[in-house]
């Protein structure tokens, strides 16, 4: 417990230092000397570009699509195809869906030759990049304002019920093609849950499902601060009100670009403490890009749902637990509804795991594999961490295998 307290204290101190550096002395210093430092430290000119400008600067054709869900959230999707060309219809479709507190940027900001979205686009695919409700690309609504608490009243349950069906219906209509879905972490969780519901919009359009760092159970997660979150009630520090934004991107992060260039390990220390992953998991030269393109943000209620998953019964995947009284009102019973993963059938699923991934760990995956059974058509383990699927040096190892699977 003493170690946990020290870990939590260090994390808070690191975040405070970064925040203070962004707000005061470093901010003022960067204001006067930033351009000079960029030259001296060889910070690339495009590191501060918004995602859409960054994509266009690299000469990739881009379309921005707004998808409205049945409950009014307006999601921003990015469509990318091969460099130097135009957006064309008729190409095989890939839908990339990010993980928790991430965004479409995660598939783009690695080195161009290692960025999964660019590699797949250049291989001839019509690549659609999703953004879950509440991240910095999808903070619009038909009548709610992000400043309203009600806007943040969601978990991945609503992404399953509303976001994925809306996206599949929209992309299928626009392209006239079946969809190859590639999810990372939370992006796999939402698909597993949707498939258990036999969601018609998805079943009608899904071709293949490739699960990167698959997540469905978190019973054996105990690595890094996120793995200890239930041990010392870290969420209580954030407040009792779950209807608020957390891990949101701030432009103040740009002020830490100098720190990222001078000391990548220090720049990445908060991530290391939270996930248990070291800088060896990512291409440290891309840390400035990671800082200016994330985190994507989500609701505290969504993070609380992940915390609940850590202490649910084995092989169970429940919806958000409101407590007995409200559960009875919402679900008709004192316990939350459980997603019937055993009902998933007739789906071609491919697992891609990292042997250094402590979040998508082998013990939890073993339970999931037992339930999915013959739906899993292939499994492969790579020398990757959880974050390496987006930001690693050797992403082409698994991306080349994706291309082989999709070409069959």
PDB file of N, CA, C and O in Angstrom, residues 141-193:
ATOM      1  N   UNK A 141     -23.038  17.919 -30.437  1.00  0.00           N
ATOM      2  CA  UNK A 141     -24.317  17.251 -30.175  1.00  0.00           C
ATOM      3  C   UNK A 141     -25.429  18.100 -30.778  1.00  0.00           C
ATOM      4  O   UNK A 141     -25.280  19.312 -30.933  1.00  0.00           O
ATOM      5  N   UNK A 142     -26.519  17.457 -31.115  1.00  0.00           N
ATOM      6  CA  UNK A 142     -27.616  18.198 -31.744  1.00  0.00           C
ATOM      7  C   UNK A 142     -28.276  19.180 -30.789  1.00  0.00           C
ATOM      8  O   UNK A 142     -28.846  20.188 -31.227  1.00  0.00           O
ATOM      9  N   UNK A 143     -28.212  18.914 -29.468  1.00  0.00           N
ATOM     10  CA  UNK A 143     -28.820  19.876 -28.538  1.00  0.00           C
ATOM     11  C   UNK A 143     -28.067  20.024 -27.218  1.00  0.00           C
ATOM     12  O   UNK A 143     -28.316  20.960 -26.472  1.00  0.00           O
ATOM     13  N   UNK A 144     -27.119  19.136 -26.909  1.00  0.00           N
ATOM     14  CA  UNK A 144     -26.339  19.250 -25.680  1.00  0.00           C
ATOM     15  C   UNK A 144     -25.037  19.994 -25.948  1.00  0.00           C
ATOM     16  O   UNK A 144     -24.496  19.967 -27.059  1.00  0.00           O
ATOM     17  N   UNK A 145     -24.529  20.656 -24.912  1.00  0.00           N
ATOM     18  CA  UNK A 145     -23.259  21.361 -24.977  1.00  0.00           C
ATOM     19  C   UNK A 145     -22.243  20.599 -24.117  1.00  0.00           C
ATOM     20  O   UNK A 145     -22.595  20.122 -23.036  1.00  0.00           O
ATOM     21  N   UNK A 146     -20.988  20.487 -24.572  1.00  0.00           N
ATOM     22  CA  UNK A 146     -19.980  19.803 -23.750  1.00  0.00           C
ATOM     23  C   UNK A 146     -19.812  20.406 -22.357  1.00  0.00           C
ATOM     24  O   UNK A 146     -19.268  19.756 -21.468  1.00  0.00           O
ATOM     25  N   UNK A 147     -20.276  21.637 -22.176  1.00  0.00           N
ATOM     26  CA  UNK A 147     -20.226  22.245 -20.845  1.00  0.00           C
ATOM     27  C   UNK A 147     -21.323  21.706 -19.934  1.00  0.00           C
ATOM     28  O   UNK A 147     -21.284  21.918 -18.720  1.00  0.00           O
ATOM     29  N   UNK A 148     -22.311  21.021 -20.524  1.00  0.00           N
ATOM     30  CA  UNK A 148     -23.400  20.422 -19.747  1.00  0.00           C
ATOM     31  C   UNK A 148     -22.964  19.068 -19.202  1.00  0.00           C
ATOM     32  O   UNK A 148     -22.370  18.257 -19.924  1.00  0.00           O
ATOM     33  N   UNK A 149     -23.281  18.793 -17.952  1.00  0.00           N
ATOM     34  CA  UNK A 149     -22.947  17.491 -17.373  1.00  0.00           C
ATOM     35  C   UNK A 149     -23.596  16.352 -18.153  1.00  0.00           C
ATOM     36  O   UNK A 149     -23.009  15.285 -18.317  1.00  0.00           O
ATOM     37  N   UNK A 150     -24.798  16.582 -18.648  1.00  0.00           N
ATOM     38  CA  UNK A 150     -25.522  15.533 -19.350  1.00  0.00           C
ATOM     39  C   UNK A 150     -24.769  15.045 -20.581  1.00  0.00           C
ATOM     40  O   UNK A 150     -24.904  13.885 -20.970  1.00  0.00           O
ATOM     41  N   UNK A 151     -23.972  15.926 -21.188  1.00  0.00           N
ATOM     42  CA  UNK A 151     -23.195  15.529 -22.365  1.00  0.00           C
ATOM     43  C   UNK A 151     -22.259  14.372 -22.035  1.00  0.00           C
ATOM     44  O   UNK A 151     -21.993  13.512 -22.880  1.00  0.00           O
ATOM     45  N   UNK A 152     -21.763  14.335 -20.794  1.00  0.00           N
ATOM     46  CA  UNK A 152     -20.774  13.339 -20.393  1.00  0.00           C
ATOM     47  C   UNK A 152     -21.394  12.119 -19.719  1.00  0.00           C
ATOM     48  O   UNK A 152     -20.691  11.312 -19.089  1.00  0.00           O
ATOM     49  N   UNK A 153     -22.692  11.967 -19.883  1.00  0.00           N
ATOM     50  CA  UNK A 153     -23.404  10.830 -19.295  1.00  0.00           C
ATOM     51  C   UNK A 153     -23.339   9.626 -20.245  1.00  0.00           C
ATOM     52  O   UNK A 153     -24.325   9.237 -20.854  1.00  0.00           O
ATOM     53  N   UNK A 154     -22.147   9.067 -20.368  1.00  0.00           N
ATOM     54  CA  UNK A 154     -21.985   7.898 -21.246  1.00  0.00           C
ATOM     55  C   UNK A 154     -20.787   7.068 -20.823  1.00  0.00           C
ATOM     56  O   UNK A 154     -19.881   7.542 -20.135  1.00  0.00           O
ATOM     57  N   UNK A 155     -20.820   5.809 -21.218  1.00  0.00           N
ATOM     58  CA  UNK A 155     -19.654   4.923 -21.127  1.00  0.00           C
ATOM     59  C   UNK A 155     -19.537   4.238 -22.491  1.00  0.00           C
ATOM     60  O   UNK A 155     -20.210   4.611 -23.447  1.00  0.00           O
ATOM     61  N   UNK A 156     -18.723   3.215 -22.547  1.00  0.00           N
ATOM     62  CA  UNK A 156     -18.624   2.470 -23.807  1.00  0.00           C
ATOM     63  C   UNK A 156     -19.928   1.736 -24.130  1.00  0.00           C
ATOM     64  O   UNK A 156     -20.121   1.301 -25.269  1.00  0.00           O
ATOM     65  N   UNK A 157     -20.838   1.629 -23.147  1.00  0.00           N
ATOM     66  CA  UNK A 157     -22.170   1.055 -23.434  1.00  0.00           C
ATOM     67  C   UNK A 157     -22.853   1.828 -24.566  1.00  0.00           C
ATOM     68  O   UNK A 157     -23.449   1.239 -25.479  1.00  0.00           O
ATOM     69  N   UNK A 158     -22.797   3.155 -24.486  1.00  0.00           N
ATOM     70  CA  UNK A 158     -23.449   3.992 -25.505  1.00  0.00           C
ATOM     71  C   UNK A 158     -22.695   3.938 -26.833  1.00  0.00           C
ATOM     72  O   UNK A 158     -23.293   4.105 -27.897  1.00  0.00           O
ATOM     73  N   UNK A 159     -21.395   3.713 -26.783  1.00  0.00           N
ATOM     74  CA  UNK A 159     -20.644   3.541 -28.025  1.00  0.00           C
ATOM     75  C   UNK A 159     -21.090   2.269 -28.744  1.00  0.00           C
ATOM     76  O   UNK A 159     -21.163   2.221 -29.974  1.00  0.00           O
ATOM     77  N   UNK A 160     -21.400   1.240 -27.952  1.00  0.00           N
ATOM     78  CA  UNK A 160     -21.909  -0.020 -28.503  1.00  0.00           C
ATOM     79  C   UNK A 160     -23.303   0.175 -29.088  1.00  0.00           C
ATOM     80  O   UNK A 160     -23.593  -0.267 -30.212  1.00  0.00           O
ATOM     81  N   UNK A 161     -24.149   0.837 -28.329  1.00  0.00           N
ATOM     82  CA  UNK A 161     -25.553   0.975 -28.714  1.00  0.00           C
ATOM     83  C   UNK A 161     -25.770   1.975 -29.839  1.00  0.00           C
ATOM     84  O   UNK A 161     -26.635   1.753 -30.716  1.00  0.00           O
ATOM     85  N   UNK A 162     -24.987   3.054 -29.848  1.00  0.00           N
ATOM     86  CA  UNK A 162     -25.250   4.142 -30.797  1.00  0.00           C
ATOM     87  C   UNK A 162     -24.112   4.421 -31.791  1.00  0.00           C
ATOM     88  O   UNK A 162     -24.356   4.559 -32.987  1.00  0.00           O
ATOM     89  N   UNK A 163     -22.878   4.537 -31.282  1.00  0.00           N
ATOM     90  CA  UNK A 163     -21.777   4.978 -32.143  1.00  0.00           C
ATOM     91  C   UNK A 163     -21.462   3.990 -33.257  1.00  0.00           C
ATOM     92  O   UNK A 163     -21.402   4.365 -34.435  1.00  0.00           O
ATOM     93  N   UNK A 164     -21.223   2.730 -32.896  1.00  0.00           N
ATOM     94  CA  UNK A 164     -20.848   1.739 -33.906  1.00  0.00           C
ATOM     95  C   UNK A 164     -21.951   1.509 -34.942  1.00  0.00           C
ATOM     96  O   UNK A 164     -21.662   1.493 -36.154  1.00  0.00           O
ATOM     97  N   UNK A 165     -23.205   1.308 -34.542  1.00  0.00           N
ATOM     98  CA  UNK A 165     -24.258   1.121 -35.561  1.00  0.00           C
ATOM     99  C   UNK A 165     -24.364   2.307 -36.520  1.00  0.00           C
ATOM    100  O   UNK A 165     -24.515   2.115 -37.730  1.00  0.00           O
ATOM    101  N   UNK A 166     -24.273   3.525 -35.997  1.00  0.00           N
ATOM    102  CA  UNK A 166     -24.360   4.710 -36.846  1.00  0.00           C
ATOM    103  C   UNK A 166     -23.210   4.759 -37.834  1.00  0.00           C
ATOM    104  O   UNK A 166     -23.390   5.084 -39.020  1.00  0.00           O
ATOM    105  N   UNK A 167     -22.008   4.424 -37.364  1.00  0.00           N
ATOM    106  CA  UNK A 167     -20.829   4.447 -38.230  1.00  0.00           C
ATOM    107  C   UNK A 167     -20.923   3.384 -39.320  1.00  0.00           C
ATOM    108  O   UNK A 167     -20.631   3.673 -40.496  1.00  0.00           O
ATOM    109  N   UNK A 168     -21.315   2.185 -38.974  1.00  0.00           N
ATOM    110  CA  UNK A 168     -21.418   1.113 -39.966  1.00  0.00           C
ATOM    111  C   UNK A 168     -22.470   1.452 -41.022  1.00  0.00           C
ATOM    112  O   UNK A 168     -22.256   1.244 -42.222  1.00  0.00           O
ATOM    113  N   UNK A 169     -23.593   1.946 -40.574  1.00  0.00           N
ATOM    114  CA  UNK A 169     -24.651   2.303 -41.516  1.00  0.00           C
ATOM    115  C   UNK A 169     -24.183   3.404 -42.463  1.00  0.00           C
ATOM    116  O   UNK A 169     -24.419   3.344 -43.679  1.00  0.00           O
ATOM    117  N   UNK A 170     -23.489   4.397 -41.932  1.00  0.00           N
ATOM    118  CA  UNK A 170     -23.035   5.541 -42.730  1.00  0.00           C
ATOM    119  C   UNK A 170     -21.948   5.125 -43.734  1.00  0.00           C
ATOM    120  O   UNK A 170     -22.031   5.442 -44.924  1.00  0.00           O
ATOM    121  N   UNK A 171     -20.922   4.420 -43.243  1.00  0.00           N
ATOM    122  CA  UNK A 171     -19.801   4.026 -44.111  1.00  0.00           C
ATOM    123  C   UNK A 171     -20.277   3.067 -45.199  1.00  0.00           C
ATOM    124  O   UNK A 171     -19.867   3.167 -46.363  1.00  0.00           O
ATOM    125  N   UNK A 172     -21.146   2.138 -44.828  1.00  0.00           N
ATOM    126  CA  UNK A 172     -21.685   1.198 -45.813  1.00  0.00           C
ATOM    127  C   UNK A 172     -22.456   1.919 -46.898  1.00  0.00           C
ATOM    128  O   UNK A 172     -22.337   1.604 -48.099  1.00  0.00           O
ATOM    129  N   UNK A 173     -23.254   2.911 -46.514  1.00  0.00           N
ATOM    130  CA  UNK A 173     -24.037   3.681 -47.487  1.00  0.00           C
ATOM    131  C   UNK A 173     -23.120   4.488 -48.406  1.00  0.00           C
ATOM    132  O   UNK A 173     -23.335   4.538 -49.622  1.00  0.00           O
ATOM    133  N   UNK A 174     -22.076   5.101 -47.846  1.00  0.00           N
ATOM    134  CA  UNK A 174     -21.185   5.947 -48.627  1.00  0.00           C
ATOM    135  C   UNK A 174     -20.310   5.150 -49.596  1.00  0.00           C
ATOM    136  O   UNK A 174     -19.961   5.637 -50.679  1.00  0.00           O
ATOM    137  N   UNK A 175     -19.930   3.944 -49.194  1.00  0.00           N
ATOM    138  CA  UNK A 175     -18.973   3.179 -50.001  1.00  0.00           C
ATOM    139  C   UNK A 175     -19.620   2.070 -50.820  1.00  0.00           C
ATOM    140  O   UNK A 175     -19.073   1.646 -51.833  1.00  0.00           O
ATOM    141  N   UNK A 176     -20.775   1.574 -50.357  1.00  0.00           N
ATOM    142  CA  UNK A 176     -21.398   0.448 -51.043  1.00  0.00           C
ATOM    143  C   UNK A 176     -20.614  -0.844 -50.889  1.00  0.00           C
ATOM    144  O   UNK A 176     -20.806  -1.793 -51.647  1.00  0.00           O
ATOM    145  N   UNK A 177     -19.736  -0.896 -49.879  1.00  0.00           N
ATOM    146  CA  UNK A 177     -18.874  -2.068 -49.673  1.00  0.00           C
ATOM    147  C   UNK A 177     -19.036  -2.638 -48.269  1.00  0.00           C
ATOM    148  O   UNK A 177     -19.485  -1.959 -47.343  1.00  0.00           O
ATOM    149  N   UNK A 178     -18.642  -3.897 -48.110  1.00  0.00           N
ATOM    150  CA  UNK A 178     -18.526  -4.497 -46.791  1.00  0.00           C
ATOM    151  C   UNK A 178     -17.370  -3.823 -46.055  1.00  0.00           C
ATOM    152  O   UNK A 178     -16.455  -3.267 -46.667  1.00  0.00           O
ATOM    153  N   UNK A 179     -17.382  -3.915 -44.735  1.00  0.00           N
ATOM    154  CA  UNK A 179     -16.412  -3.186 -43.920  1.00  0.00           C
ATOM    155  C   UNK A 179     -15.509  -4.151 -43.149  1.00  0.00           C
ATOM    156  O   UNK A 179     -15.991  -5.055 -42.458  1.00  0.00           O
ATOM    157  N   UNK A 180     -14.189  -3.944 -43.288  1.00  0.00           N
ATOM    158  CA  UNK A 180     -13.216  -4.668 -42.467  1.00  0.00           C
ATOM    159  C   UNK A 180     -12.921  -3.802 -41.250  1.00  0.00           C
ATOM    160  O   UNK A 180     -12.358  -2.700 -41.375  1.00  0.00           O
ATOM    161  N   UNK A 181     -13.304  -4.282 -40.084  1.00  0.00           N
ATOM    162  CA  UNK A 181     -13.180  -3.502 -38.861  1.00  0.00           C
ATOM    163  C   UNK A 181     -11.907  -3.881 -38.122  1.00  0.00           C
ATOM    164  O   UNK A 181     -11.649  -5.072 -37.852  1.00  0.00           O
ATOM    165  N   UNK A 182     -11.098  -2.871 -37.792  1.00  0.00           N
ATOM    166  CA  UNK A 182      -9.871  -3.086 -37.027  1.00  0.00           C
ATOM    167  C   UNK A 182      -9.941  -2.206 -35.781  1.00  0.00           C
ATOM    168  O   UNK A 182      -9.894  -0.974 -35.864  1.00  0.00           O
ATOM    169  N   UNK A 183     -10.077  -2.824 -34.628  1.00  0.00           N
ATOM    170  CA  UNK A 183     -10.183  -2.087 -33.377  1.00  0.00           C
ATOM    171  C   UNK A 183      -8.952  -2.281 -32.523  1.00  0.00           C
ATOM    172  O   UNK A 183      -8.293  -3.324 -32.583  1.00  0.00           O
ATOM    173  N   UNK A 184      -8.642  -1.270 -31.720  1.00  0.00           N
ATOM    174  CA  UNK A 184      -7.536  -1.360 -30.765  1.00  0.00           C
ATOM    175  C   UNK A 184      -8.090  -1.166 -29.360  1.00  0.00           C
ATOM    176  O   UNK A 184      -8.795  -0.196 -29.091  1.00  0.00           O
ATOM    177  N   UNK A 185      -7.834  -2.125 -28.472  1.00  0.00           N
ATOM    178  CA  UNK A 185      -8.195  -2.003 -27.061  1.00  0.00           C
ATOM    179  C   UNK A 185      -9.696  -1.746 -26.887  1.00  0.00           C
ATOM    180  O   UNK A 185     -10.510  -2.616 -27.199  1.00  0.00           O
ATOM    181  N   UNK A 186     -10.089  -0.555 -26.408  1.00  0.00           N
ATOM    182  CA  UNK A 186     -11.519  -0.264 -26.261  1.00  0.00           C
ATOM    183  C   UNK A 186     -12.268  -0.458 -27.575  1.00  0.00           C
ATOM    184  O   UNK A 186     -13.445  -0.836 -27.577  1.00  0.00           O
ATOM    185  N   UNK A 187     -11.591  -0.231 -28.690  1.00  0.00           N
ATOM    186  CA  UNK A 187     -12.207  -0.447 -30.002  1.00  0.00           C
ATOM    187  C   UNK A 187     -12.549  -1.901 -30.263  1.00  0.00           C
ATOM    188  O   UNK A 187     -13.428  -2.200 -31.083  1.00  0.00           O
ATOM    189  N   UNK A 188     -11.866  -2.829 -29.577  1.00  0.00           N
ATOM    190  CA  UNK A 188     -12.234  -4.252 -29.687  1.00  0.00           C
ATOM    191  C   UNK A 188     -13.370  -4.569 -28.711  1.00  0.00           C
ATOM    192  O   UNK A 188     -14.286  -5.320 -29.035  1.00  0.00           O
ATOM    193  N   UNK A 189     -13.305  -3.989 -27.517  1.00  0.00           N
ATOM    194  CA  UNK A 189     -14.339  -4.207 -26.503  1.00  0.00           C
ATOM    195  C   UNK A 189     -15.724  -3.857 -27.035  1.00  0.00           C
ATOM    196  O   UNK A 189     -16.679  -4.633 -26.883  1.00  0.00           O
ATOM    197  N   UNK A 190     -15.841  -2.693 -27.646  1.00  0.00           N
ATOM    198  CA  UNK A 190     -17.147  -2.260 -28.149  1.00  0.00           C
ATOM    199  C   UNK A 190     -17.656  -3.183 -29.247  1.00  0.00           C
ATOM    200  O   UNK A 190     -18.858  -3.446 -29.334  1.00  0.00           O
ATOM    201  N   UNK A 191     -16.753  -3.701 -30.076  1.00  0.00           N
ATOM    202  CA  UNK A 191     -17.187  -4.603 -31.140  1.00  0.00           C
ATOM    203  C   UNK A 191     -17.628  -5.949 -30.579  1.00  0.00           C
ATOM    204  O   UNK A 191     -18.636  -6.515 -31.010  1.00  0.00           O
ATOM    205  N   UNK A 192     -16.891  -6.493 -29.610  1.00  0.00           N
ATOM    206  CA  UNK A 192     -17.313  -7.746 -28.985  1.00  0.00           C
ATOM    207  C   UNK A 192     -18.725  -7.606 -28.411  1.00  0.00           C
ATOM    208  O   UNK A 192     -19.578  -8.481 -28.594  1.00  0.00           O
ATOM    209  N   UNK A 193     -18.955  -6.495 -27.708  1.00  0.00           N
ATOM    210  CA  UNK A 193     -20.266  -6.275 -27.095  1.00  0.00           C
ATOM    211  C   UNK A 193     -21.349  -6.125 -28.155  1.00  0.00           C
ATOM    212  O   UNK A 193     -22.446  -6.680 -28.028  1.00  0.00           O
TER     213      UNK A 193
END
